[in-house]
Amino acid sequence: MPTAPPFLIIGNPGNRRVTLFQEALIRAGLPPAHVLAWEAVARAPDVLLDQPDTERFVRIDAAGEDAGVERAFLKRGHADALAAGCDTVAPAPLDALPDEHGRVLCPRQHHLGFLRVLEDLSARFTLRPRWRVQSAPGAIADLFDKRVTSRRYAALGISVPPFLDLNEASAHPEGLRQGMRDAGFREAFVKLSCGSSASCLALYRPGRSGGSLLTSLHRGPTGWFNSLKVRRVTDARDVDAVLAFLLREGSQVEEARPKARLGGDVFDCRVLAVRGEPAFTVVRQSRLPITNLHLGGYRGDLGAFHAAVPRRELEAAMESCRAVARAHDCLHVGIDLMFEDFFHGHRVLEANAFGDLLPGLTRDGLSVYDWEIREALR
């Protein structure tokens, strides 16, 4: 293999994403990547400039699953959160906050801090023009706002679920209900606009006494938490509390369209596009409309999927995935795709900058990370 530039990873050392990517580099006969910790980059972005100004690949990986990084992002977003009039702002000193597994702490402030750090990355990358950045920070910022991406895709002619535009005055439970009535939505997904992995997600159906919703959110003594169990909420006060929290922090609201079924269960797909082409597909099935694998969903059979989806509809859906991938300056994009009931069309639900953690998945003998490294080297 010809000599290739080394890799630099901005990630969380010891995280399985970093570990699996390092193993893929070794399989490719390449040296391990140098890892810069997200926490260090967030607190002192000039640490990037300590790296040599030589040709190299830069992989920006997910920043989650690390309490120190969360605090760093909250700190960076503190002033912006105050300026934006956020209802909830994390108390200082942030370093004194207890580590509580699953706690959702000021997501809008956290997101604003993340955007600040991405701006820092962009500024430093301009000083390192020989670096080959696999996912542009600006593209990552766009992919972390579902309101931005759904409207961009719709403008490009990509099929997405119908969505509501709630302004600040209508971003409350009754405003949501009125918007759904006006749009004719029987059910709607209310998604934290900057959420990932189904964090802060609710499927809401209005009705008498406030209606009901499915969600993994619950409120504990110290605030809101995500759990690994989807629960049904029917108490009107609890329903409105969940909706008020999500709408206050900034949410994408879209119609919940009936999904197609495989073997009796509903399903959707995660399609990973690499260098603009659909490369891997994971079928996610569940008895519930929320299909995420960590929330009770399971991987469906890819052969059964191909046998069930009409060829013309599958080709149209893959072309939509290509269009989504072309809309972002990223080596890889994870695209959540659904087929409507009885395969009467498809919809792109959302796209993810870090949607490539698909362990155990192979194609032509290559893992996802093997495939990405090969395409980067090309």
PDB file of C-alpha atoms in Angstrom, residues 9 12-28 32-33 35 59 61 299 356-361 367-373:
ATOM      1  CA  ILE A   9      -9.057  12.004  15.459  1.00  0.00           C
ATOM      2  CA  ASN A  12     -13.099  10.898  23.327  1.00  0.00           C
ATOM      3  CA  PRO A  13     -10.075   8.688  24.120  1.00  0.00           C
ATOM      4  CA  GLY A  14     -11.125   5.208  25.124  1.00  0.00           C
ATOM      5  CA  ASN A  15     -14.581   5.542  23.564  1.00  0.00           C
ATOM      6  CA  ARG A  16     -15.543   2.541  21.459  1.00  0.00           C
ATOM      7  CA  ARG A  17     -15.843   4.729  18.367  1.00  0.00           C
ATOM      8  CA  VAL A  18     -12.186   5.687  18.644  1.00  0.00           C
ATOM      9  CA  THR A  19     -11.110   2.159  19.570  1.00  0.00           C
ATOM     10  CA  LEU A  20     -12.929   0.559  16.634  1.00  0.00           C
ATOM     11  CA  PHE A  21     -11.542   3.106  14.191  1.00  0.00           C
ATOM     12  CA  GLN A  22      -8.011   2.523  15.471  1.00  0.00           C
ATOM     13  CA  GLU A  23      -8.467  -1.214  14.940  1.00  0.00           C
ATOM     14  CA  ALA A  24      -9.593  -0.537  11.369  1.00  0.00           C
ATOM     15  CA  LEU A  25      -6.472   1.537  10.728  1.00  0.00           C
ATOM     16  CA  ILE A  26      -4.323  -1.356  11.903  1.00  0.00           C
ATOM     17  CA  ARG A  27      -6.178  -3.761   9.590  1.00  0.00           C
ATOM     18  CA  ALA A  28      -5.441  -1.374   6.719  1.00  0.00           C
ATOM     19  CA  PRO A  32      -2.773   4.426  14.746  1.00  0.00           C
ATOM     20  CA  ALA A  33      -4.297   7.888  14.660  1.00  0.00           C
ATOM     21  CA  VAL A  35      -6.256  11.367  19.255  1.00  0.00           C
ATOM     22  CA  ARG A  59     -11.740  12.686  11.550  1.00  0.00           C
ATOM     23  CA  ASP A  61     -15.952  11.940  15.891  1.00  0.00           C
ATOM     24  CA  ARG A 299     -32.065  -5.375  13.443  1.00  0.00           C
ATOM     25  CA  ASP A 356     -21.614   5.423  11.399  1.00  0.00           C
ATOM     26  CA  LEU A 357     -21.328   3.453  14.640  1.00  0.00           C
ATOM     27  CA  LEU A 358     -22.655   0.170  13.226  1.00  0.00           C
ATOM     28  CA  PRO A 359     -20.572  -2.577  14.859  1.00  0.00           C
ATOM     29  CA  GLY A 360     -20.741  -6.028  13.360  1.00  0.00           C
ATOM     30  CA  LEU A 361     -21.929  -4.765   9.977  1.00  0.00           C
ATOM     31  CA  SER A 367     -16.519  -3.131   8.342  1.00  0.00           C
ATOM     32  CA  VAL A 368     -18.018   0.357   8.214  1.00  0.00           C
ATOM     33  CA  TYR A 369     -14.766   1.920   9.389  1.00  0.00           C
ATOM     34  CA  ASP A 370     -12.719  -0.223   6.986  1.00  0.00           C
ATOM     35  CA  TRP A 371     -14.915   1.101   4.191  1.00  0.00           C
ATOM     36  CA  GLU A 372     -14.582   4.718   5.300  1.00  0.00           C
ATOM     37  CA  ILE A 373     -10.797   4.482   5.523  1.00  0.00           C
TER      38      ILE A 373
END
